[in-house]
Each structure stands twice: as structure tokens, then as C-alpha cells.
Rosetta silent file (secondary structure, phi, psi, omega in degrees, C-alpha in Angstrom):
SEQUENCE: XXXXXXXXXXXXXXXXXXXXXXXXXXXXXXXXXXXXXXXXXXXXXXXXXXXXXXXXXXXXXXXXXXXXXXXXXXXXXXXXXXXXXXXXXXXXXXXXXXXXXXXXXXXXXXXXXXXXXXXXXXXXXXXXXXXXXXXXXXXXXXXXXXXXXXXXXXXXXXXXXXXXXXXXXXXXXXXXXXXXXXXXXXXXXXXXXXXXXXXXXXX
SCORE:     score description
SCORE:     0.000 S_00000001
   1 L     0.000   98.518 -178.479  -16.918  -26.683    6.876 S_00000001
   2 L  -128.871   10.456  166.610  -14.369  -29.336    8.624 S_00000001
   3 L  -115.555  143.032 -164.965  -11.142  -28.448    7.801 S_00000001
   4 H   -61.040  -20.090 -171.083   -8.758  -26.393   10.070 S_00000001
   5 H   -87.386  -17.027 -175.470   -7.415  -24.379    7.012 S_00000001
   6 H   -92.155  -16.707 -172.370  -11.297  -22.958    5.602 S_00000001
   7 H   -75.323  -42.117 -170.456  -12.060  -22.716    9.419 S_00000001
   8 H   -74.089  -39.245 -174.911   -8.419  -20.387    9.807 S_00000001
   9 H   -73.667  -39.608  165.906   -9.614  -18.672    6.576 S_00000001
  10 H   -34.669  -79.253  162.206  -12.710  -18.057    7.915 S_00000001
  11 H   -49.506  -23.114  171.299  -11.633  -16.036   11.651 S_00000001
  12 H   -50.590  -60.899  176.823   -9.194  -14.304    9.111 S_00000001
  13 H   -45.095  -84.550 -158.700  -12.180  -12.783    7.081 S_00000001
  14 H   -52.826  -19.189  178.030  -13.711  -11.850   10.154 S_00000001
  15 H   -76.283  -96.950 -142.067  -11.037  -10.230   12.425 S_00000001
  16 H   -41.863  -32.232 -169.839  -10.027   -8.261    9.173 S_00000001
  17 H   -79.716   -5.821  174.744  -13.233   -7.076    7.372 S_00000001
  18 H   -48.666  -57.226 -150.940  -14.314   -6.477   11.797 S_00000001
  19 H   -75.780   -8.517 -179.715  -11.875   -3.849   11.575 S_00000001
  20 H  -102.275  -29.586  176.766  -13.468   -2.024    8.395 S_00000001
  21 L  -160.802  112.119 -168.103  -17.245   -2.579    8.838 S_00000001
  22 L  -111.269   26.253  178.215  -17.894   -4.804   11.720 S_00000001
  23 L  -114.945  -15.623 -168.101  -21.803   -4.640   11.569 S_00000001
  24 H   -85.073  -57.952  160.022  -21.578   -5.189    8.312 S_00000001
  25 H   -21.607  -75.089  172.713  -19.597   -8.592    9.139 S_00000001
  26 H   -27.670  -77.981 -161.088  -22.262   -9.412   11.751 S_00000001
  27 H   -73.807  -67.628 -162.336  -25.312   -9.307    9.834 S_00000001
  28 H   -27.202  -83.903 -159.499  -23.561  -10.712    6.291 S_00000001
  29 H   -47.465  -30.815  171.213  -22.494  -13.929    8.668 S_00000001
  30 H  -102.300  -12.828  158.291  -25.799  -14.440   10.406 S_00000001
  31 H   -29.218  -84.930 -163.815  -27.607  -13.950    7.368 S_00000001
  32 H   -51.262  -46.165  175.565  -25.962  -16.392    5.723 S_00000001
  33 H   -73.236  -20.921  162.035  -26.103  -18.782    8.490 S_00000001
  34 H   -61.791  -24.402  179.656  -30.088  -18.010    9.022 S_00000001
  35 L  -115.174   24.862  160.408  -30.929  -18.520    5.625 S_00000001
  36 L    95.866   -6.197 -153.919  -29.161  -21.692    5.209 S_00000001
  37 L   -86.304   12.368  160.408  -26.820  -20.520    2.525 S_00000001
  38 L  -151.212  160.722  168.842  -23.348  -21.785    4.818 S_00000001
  39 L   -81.197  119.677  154.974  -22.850  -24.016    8.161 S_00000001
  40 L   -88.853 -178.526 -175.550  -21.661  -21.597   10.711 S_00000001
  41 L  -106.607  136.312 -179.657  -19.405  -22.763   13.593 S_00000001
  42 L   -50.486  -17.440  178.911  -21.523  -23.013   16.818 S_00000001
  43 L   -63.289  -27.384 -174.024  -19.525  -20.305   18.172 S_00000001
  44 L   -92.796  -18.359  169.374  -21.289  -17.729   15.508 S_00000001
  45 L   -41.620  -23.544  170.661  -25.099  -19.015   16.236 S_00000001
  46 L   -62.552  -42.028  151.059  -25.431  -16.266   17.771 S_00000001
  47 L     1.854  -85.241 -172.787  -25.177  -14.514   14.919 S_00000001
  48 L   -84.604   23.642 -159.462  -28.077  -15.838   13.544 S_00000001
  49 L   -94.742  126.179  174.502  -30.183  -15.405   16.439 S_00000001
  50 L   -63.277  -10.986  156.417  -33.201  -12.909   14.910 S_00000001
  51 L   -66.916  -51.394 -169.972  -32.431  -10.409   18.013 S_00000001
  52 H   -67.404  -40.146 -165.709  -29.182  -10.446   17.086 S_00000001
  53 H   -79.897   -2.737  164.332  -29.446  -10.011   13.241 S_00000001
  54 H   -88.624  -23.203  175.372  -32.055   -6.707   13.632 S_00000001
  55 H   -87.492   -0.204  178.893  -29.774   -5.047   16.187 S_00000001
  56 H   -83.168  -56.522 -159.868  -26.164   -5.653   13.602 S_00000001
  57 H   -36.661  -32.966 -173.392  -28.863   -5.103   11.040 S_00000001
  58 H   -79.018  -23.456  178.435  -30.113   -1.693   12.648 S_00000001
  59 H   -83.474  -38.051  156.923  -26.432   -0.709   13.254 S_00000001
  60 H   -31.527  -63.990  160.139  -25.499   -1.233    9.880 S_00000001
  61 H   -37.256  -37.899  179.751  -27.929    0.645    8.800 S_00000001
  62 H   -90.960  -48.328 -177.449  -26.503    3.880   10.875 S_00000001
  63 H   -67.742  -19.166  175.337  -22.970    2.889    9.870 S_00000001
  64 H   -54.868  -29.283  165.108  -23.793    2.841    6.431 S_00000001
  65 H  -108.438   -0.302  175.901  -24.320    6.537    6.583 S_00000001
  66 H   -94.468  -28.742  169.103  -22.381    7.611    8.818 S_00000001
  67 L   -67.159  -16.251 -176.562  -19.416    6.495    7.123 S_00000001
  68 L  -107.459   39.437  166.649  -20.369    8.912    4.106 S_00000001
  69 L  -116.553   84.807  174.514  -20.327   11.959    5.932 S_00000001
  70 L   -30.895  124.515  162.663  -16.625   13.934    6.132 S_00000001
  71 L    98.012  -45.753 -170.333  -15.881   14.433    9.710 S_00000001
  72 H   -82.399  -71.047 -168.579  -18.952   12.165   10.825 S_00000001
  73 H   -30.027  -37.812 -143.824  -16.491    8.772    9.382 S_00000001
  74 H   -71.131  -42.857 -158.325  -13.694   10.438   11.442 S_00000001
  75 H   -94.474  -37.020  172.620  -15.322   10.626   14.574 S_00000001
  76 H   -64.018  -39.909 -176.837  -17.324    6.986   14.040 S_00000001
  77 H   -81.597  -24.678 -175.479  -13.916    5.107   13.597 S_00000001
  78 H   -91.931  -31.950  163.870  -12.148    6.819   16.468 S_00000001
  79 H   -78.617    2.567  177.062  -15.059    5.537   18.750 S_00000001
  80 H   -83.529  -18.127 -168.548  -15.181    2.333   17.122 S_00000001
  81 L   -41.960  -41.281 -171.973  -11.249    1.940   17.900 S_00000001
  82 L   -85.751  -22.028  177.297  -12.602    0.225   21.404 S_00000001
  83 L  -109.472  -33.773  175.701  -15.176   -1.979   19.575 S_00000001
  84 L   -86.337   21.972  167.630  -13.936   -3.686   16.134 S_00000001
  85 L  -107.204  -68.246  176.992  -10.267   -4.649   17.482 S_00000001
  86 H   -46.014  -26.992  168.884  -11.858   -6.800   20.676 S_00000001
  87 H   -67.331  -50.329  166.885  -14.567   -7.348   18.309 S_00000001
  88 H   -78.975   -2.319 -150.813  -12.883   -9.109   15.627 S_00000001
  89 H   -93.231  -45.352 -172.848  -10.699  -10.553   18.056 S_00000001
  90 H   -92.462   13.553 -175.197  -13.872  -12.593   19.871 S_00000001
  91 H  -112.432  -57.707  159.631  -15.889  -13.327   16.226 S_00000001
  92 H   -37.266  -33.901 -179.103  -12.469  -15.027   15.295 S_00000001
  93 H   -89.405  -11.926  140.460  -12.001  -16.905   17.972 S_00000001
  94 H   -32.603  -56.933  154.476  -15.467  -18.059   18.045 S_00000001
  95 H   -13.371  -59.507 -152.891  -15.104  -19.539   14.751 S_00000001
  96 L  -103.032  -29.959  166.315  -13.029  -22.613   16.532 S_00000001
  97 L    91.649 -176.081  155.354  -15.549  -22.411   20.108 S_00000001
  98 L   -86.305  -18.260  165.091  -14.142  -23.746   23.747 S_00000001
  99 L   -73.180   -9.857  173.282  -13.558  -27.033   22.722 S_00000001
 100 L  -110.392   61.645 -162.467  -10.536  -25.834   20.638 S_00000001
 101 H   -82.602  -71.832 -110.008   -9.338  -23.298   23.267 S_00000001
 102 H   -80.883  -74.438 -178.771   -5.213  -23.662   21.926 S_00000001
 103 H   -31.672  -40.203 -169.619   -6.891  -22.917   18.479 S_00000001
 104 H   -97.390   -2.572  163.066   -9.224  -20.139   19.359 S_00000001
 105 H   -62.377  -65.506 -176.603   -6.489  -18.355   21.176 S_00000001
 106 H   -49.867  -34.229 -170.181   -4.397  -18.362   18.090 S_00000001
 107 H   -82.069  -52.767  168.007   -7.625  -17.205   16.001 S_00000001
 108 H   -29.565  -63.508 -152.817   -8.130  -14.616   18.654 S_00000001
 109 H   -68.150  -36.162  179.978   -4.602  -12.989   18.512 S_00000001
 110 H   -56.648  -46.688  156.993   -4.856  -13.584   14.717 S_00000001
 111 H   -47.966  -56.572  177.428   -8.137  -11.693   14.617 S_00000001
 112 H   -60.382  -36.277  174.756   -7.307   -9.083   16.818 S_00000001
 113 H  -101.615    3.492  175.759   -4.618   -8.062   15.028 S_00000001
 114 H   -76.932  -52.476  178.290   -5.881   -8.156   11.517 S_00000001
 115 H   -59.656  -23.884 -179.921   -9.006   -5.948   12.700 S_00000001
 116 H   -59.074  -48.396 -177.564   -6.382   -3.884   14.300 S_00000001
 117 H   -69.302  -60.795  166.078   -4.516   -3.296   11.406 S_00000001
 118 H   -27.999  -64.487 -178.226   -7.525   -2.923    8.622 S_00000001
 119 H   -36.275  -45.406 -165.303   -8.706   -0.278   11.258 S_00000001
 120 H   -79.595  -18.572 -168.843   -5.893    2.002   11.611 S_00000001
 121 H   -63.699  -44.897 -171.311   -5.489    1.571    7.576 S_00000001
 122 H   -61.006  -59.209 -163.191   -9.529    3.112    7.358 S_00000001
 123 H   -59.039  -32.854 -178.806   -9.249    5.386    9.960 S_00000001
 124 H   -84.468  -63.132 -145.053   -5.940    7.184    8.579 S_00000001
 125 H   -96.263    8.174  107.408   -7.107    7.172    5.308 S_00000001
 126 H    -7.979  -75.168 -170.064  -10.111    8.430    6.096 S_00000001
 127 H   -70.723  -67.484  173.594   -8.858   10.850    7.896 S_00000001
 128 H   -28.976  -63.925 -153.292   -6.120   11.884    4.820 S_00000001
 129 H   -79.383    6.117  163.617   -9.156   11.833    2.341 S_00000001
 130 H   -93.744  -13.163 -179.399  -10.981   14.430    4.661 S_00000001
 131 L   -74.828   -3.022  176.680   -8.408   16.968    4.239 S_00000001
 132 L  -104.813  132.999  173.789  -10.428   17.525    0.267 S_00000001
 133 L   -52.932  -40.254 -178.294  -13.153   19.763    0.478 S_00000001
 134 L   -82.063  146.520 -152.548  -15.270   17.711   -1.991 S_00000001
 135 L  -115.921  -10.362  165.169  -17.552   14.827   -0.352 S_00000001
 136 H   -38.283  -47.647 -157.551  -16.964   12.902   -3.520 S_00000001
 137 H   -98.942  -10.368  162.369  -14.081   10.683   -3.188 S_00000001
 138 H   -50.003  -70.257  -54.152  -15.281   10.291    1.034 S_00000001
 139 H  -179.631  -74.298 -179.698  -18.226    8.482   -0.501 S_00000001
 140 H   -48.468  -76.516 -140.529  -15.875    6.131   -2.971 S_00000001
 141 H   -55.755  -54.464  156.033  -13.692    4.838   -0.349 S_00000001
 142 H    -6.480  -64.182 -152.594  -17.101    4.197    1.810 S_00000001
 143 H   -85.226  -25.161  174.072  -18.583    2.059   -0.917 S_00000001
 144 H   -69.297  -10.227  136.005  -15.233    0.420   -1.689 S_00000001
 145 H   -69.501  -34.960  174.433  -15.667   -1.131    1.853 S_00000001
 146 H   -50.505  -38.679 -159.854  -19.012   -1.945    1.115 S_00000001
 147 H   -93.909  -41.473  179.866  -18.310   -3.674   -1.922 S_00000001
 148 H   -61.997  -10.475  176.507  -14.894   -5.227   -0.081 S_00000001
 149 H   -75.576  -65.982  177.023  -16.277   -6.659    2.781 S_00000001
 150 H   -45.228  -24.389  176.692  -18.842   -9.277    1.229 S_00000001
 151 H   -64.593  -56.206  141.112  -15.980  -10.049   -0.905 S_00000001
 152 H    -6.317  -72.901  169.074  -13.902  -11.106    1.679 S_00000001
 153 H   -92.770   -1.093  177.055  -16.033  -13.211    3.645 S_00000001
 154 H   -72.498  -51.359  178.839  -17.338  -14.981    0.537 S_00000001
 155 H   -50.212  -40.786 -176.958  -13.697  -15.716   -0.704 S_00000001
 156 H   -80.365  -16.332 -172.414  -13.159  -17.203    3.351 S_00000001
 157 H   -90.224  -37.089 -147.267  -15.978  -19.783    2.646 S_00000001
 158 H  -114.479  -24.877 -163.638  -15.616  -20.510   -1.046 S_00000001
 159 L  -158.604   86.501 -166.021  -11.540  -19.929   -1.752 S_00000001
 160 H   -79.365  -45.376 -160.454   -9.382  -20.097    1.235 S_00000001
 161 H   -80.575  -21.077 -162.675   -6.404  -20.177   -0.353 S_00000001
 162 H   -79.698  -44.247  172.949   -6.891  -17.278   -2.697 S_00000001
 163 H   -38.531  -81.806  173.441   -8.396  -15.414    0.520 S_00000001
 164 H   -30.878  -74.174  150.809   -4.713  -15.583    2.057 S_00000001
 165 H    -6.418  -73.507  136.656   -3.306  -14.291   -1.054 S_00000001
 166 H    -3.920  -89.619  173.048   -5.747  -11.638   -0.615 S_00000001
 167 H   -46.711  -39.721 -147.716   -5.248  -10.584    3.112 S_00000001
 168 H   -74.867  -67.261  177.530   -1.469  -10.792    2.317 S_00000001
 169 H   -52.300  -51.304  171.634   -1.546   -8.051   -0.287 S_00000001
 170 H   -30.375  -70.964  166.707   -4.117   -6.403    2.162 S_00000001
 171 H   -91.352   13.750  137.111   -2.050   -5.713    4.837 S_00000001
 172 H   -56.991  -52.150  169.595    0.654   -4.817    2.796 S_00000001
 173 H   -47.780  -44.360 -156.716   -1.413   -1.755    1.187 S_00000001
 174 H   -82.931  -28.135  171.700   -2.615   -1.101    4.789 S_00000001
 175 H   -33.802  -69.779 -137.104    1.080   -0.963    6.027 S_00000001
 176 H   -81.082  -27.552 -176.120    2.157    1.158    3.261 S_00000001
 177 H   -96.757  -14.515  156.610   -0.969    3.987    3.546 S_00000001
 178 H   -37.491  -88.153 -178.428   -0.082    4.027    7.229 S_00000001
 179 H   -69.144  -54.632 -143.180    3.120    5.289    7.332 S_00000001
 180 H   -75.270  -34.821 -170.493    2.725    7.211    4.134 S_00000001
 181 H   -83.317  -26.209 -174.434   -0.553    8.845    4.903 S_00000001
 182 H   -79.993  -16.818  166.654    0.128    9.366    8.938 S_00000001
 183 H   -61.377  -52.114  151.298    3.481   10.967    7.765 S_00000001
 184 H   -39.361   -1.289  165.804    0.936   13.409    6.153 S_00000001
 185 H   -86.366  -66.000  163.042   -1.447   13.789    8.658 S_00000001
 186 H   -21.662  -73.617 -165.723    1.658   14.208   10.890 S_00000001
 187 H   -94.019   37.210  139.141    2.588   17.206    8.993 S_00000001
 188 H   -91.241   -2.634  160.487   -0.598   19.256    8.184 S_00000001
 189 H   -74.719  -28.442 -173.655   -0.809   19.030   11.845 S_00000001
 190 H   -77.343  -45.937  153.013    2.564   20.199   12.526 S_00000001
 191 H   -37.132  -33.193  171.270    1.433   23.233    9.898 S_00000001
 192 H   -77.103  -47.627 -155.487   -1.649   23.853   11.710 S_00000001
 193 H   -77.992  -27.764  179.061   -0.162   24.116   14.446 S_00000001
 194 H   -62.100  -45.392  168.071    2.421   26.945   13.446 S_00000001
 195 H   -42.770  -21.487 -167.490    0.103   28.339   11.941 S_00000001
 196 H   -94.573  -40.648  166.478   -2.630   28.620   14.729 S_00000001
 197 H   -62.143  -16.359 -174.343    1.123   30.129   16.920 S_00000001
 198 H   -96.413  -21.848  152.995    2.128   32.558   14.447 S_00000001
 199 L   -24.908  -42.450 -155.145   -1.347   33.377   14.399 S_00000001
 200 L   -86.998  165.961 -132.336   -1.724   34.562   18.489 S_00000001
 201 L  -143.732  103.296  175.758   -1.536   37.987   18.869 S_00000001
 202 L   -61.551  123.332  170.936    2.158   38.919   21.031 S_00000001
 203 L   -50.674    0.000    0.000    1.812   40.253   24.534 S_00000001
């Protein structure tokens, strides 16, 4: 991998799929660089370090179910809020190392704000798709990250350009369920809330 545009597709993958499953990112990436099947960038050896790939492996493992629990997702993404945006922020910028600091800034900011966005996209819609009683469609959206991540970073290795095409349409969707679903969050909250005042018992 020696060109600046599969290297730029590459920190792309990872700040965005960071912000939807960023353990899952980990271990995929040092897999793949442990068992020979891509060249990582020395900044990601770490990765592939076998301490490192049992603890993303062991966290996976917890996030895997914890995302398919109503309520449990809710609460794992609002404490994750402090770890996949700084997270994808340093596995992009890593990508490019300190000898490419100008580069790995840009990969940074580039990261940071892709995982940012992917995040707030999960977590509100998440959140939206918790407001159904039924643990059914909690459970699709789960596995539709599962299956979207590996997609993702395969697509940054194998089809850069298509990847960009990809992200582009990505954060468009993620825009667009933002404001539509936090204006709906927004109001069953505002509803709750009359409701919990009209509720109280007058003095």
C-alpha cells in the first residue's frame, strides 16, 4: 500500500466504521495485518500485537451483545461518545505515522470527524428504534453494522475510489436521520415531559 489516495481511503474507513463499532475495527485491522492477508502502516502494528488483538478481541465480544439489547445499546454508545470520536481520530492518523505529521493531522481531523458523525447517526437511531417495544428490528440495525463494517474496511484496501463514493452517500444518510430522527426524539421528549407535568398532583 504506497499511494497517498488507498492510504487516505484507508484512515477514512477507520475514523468512520470507529464511530459505529470501533472494536470491531481494531481486531478486523490487526487480524488482517497478523495473518498476513494486507501490509498495515507501521502506525497500526500495534494492532497486530497478540495483547492487543485479545483485548479488541475480548471487547468485541461484549460489544457484540451489548449492542442487541434495547436500552443496554443506548447507554453503550453514550459512554462510548468519549472513546470512538478520539479513537478514530488517532487510528486515522496513524495510518500516515510521525514522519508524515502535515498528513496525519489532516487524517486525524478527517477521522475524527467521520467517527463523529457515523456516531451521532448510531446513537440517534438507536435511540429512535428503542422507542418500539419489539427487540426485533434493535437486533437488525445491530447486525447491519456488523455486516457494514467489514465492508467498509475491505472496500478501503481493495476499491478506494468506490469507498469514497460510499462514505459520500454515508454521511449523507447519517445527516439526513439526524435531523429527522433527533427532531423526533426532540418531541417524544417534549411529550413526556407534559405529560410527566400534567401528571403532578396540584398543591
Amino acid at each position: 500500500m504506497d499511494t497517498a489516495r488507498q492510504l487516505l481511503a484507508v484512515a477514512a474507513a477507520l475514523g468512520w466504521a470507529s464511530g459505529l463499532r470501533l472494536y470491531l475495527v481494531m481486531f478486523l485491522t490487526g487480524a488482517a495485518g497478523y495473518f498476513g492477508w494486507v501490509e498495515l502502516p507501521q502506525g497500526l502494528h500495534v494492532l497486530q500485537h497478540p495483547a492487543m488483538l485479545g483485548a479488541s478481541g475480548f471487547m468485541l465480544f461484549v460489544e457484540f451483545f451489548a449492542d442487541k439489547i434495547p436500552g443496554v445499546d443506548t447507554l453503550w454508545d453514550m459512554v462510548h461518545t468519549l472513546v470512538r470520536i478520539p479513537a478514530g481520530a488517532a487510528l486515522a492518523a496513524a495510518v500516515f505515522g510521525a514522519d508524515q505529521a502535515t498528513w496525519a493531522t489532516l487524517a486525524a481531523l478527517l477521522g475524527g470527524t467521520l467517527a463523529a458523525t457515523s456516531h451521532v447517526a448510531k446513537a440517534t437511531t438507536r435511540a429512535a428504534v428503542n422507542t418500539s417495544p419489539e427487540p426485533f428490528s434493535n437486533i437488525g440495525m445491530s447486525l447491519a453494522g456488523d455486516a457494514f463494517v467489514p465492508t467498509v474496511l475491505w472496500l478501503s484496501w481493495t476499491h478506494p475510489v468506490l469507498l469514497a463514493a460510499v462514505l459520500v452517500l454515508s454521511v449523507l444518510v447519517a445527516i439526513g436521520l439526524i435531523v429527522v430522527l433527533g427532531k423526533f426524539l426532540r418531541a417524544l421528549l417534549r411529550r413526556a415531559s407534559g405529560w410527566l407535568r400534567g401528571s403532578q398532583p396540584s398543591v
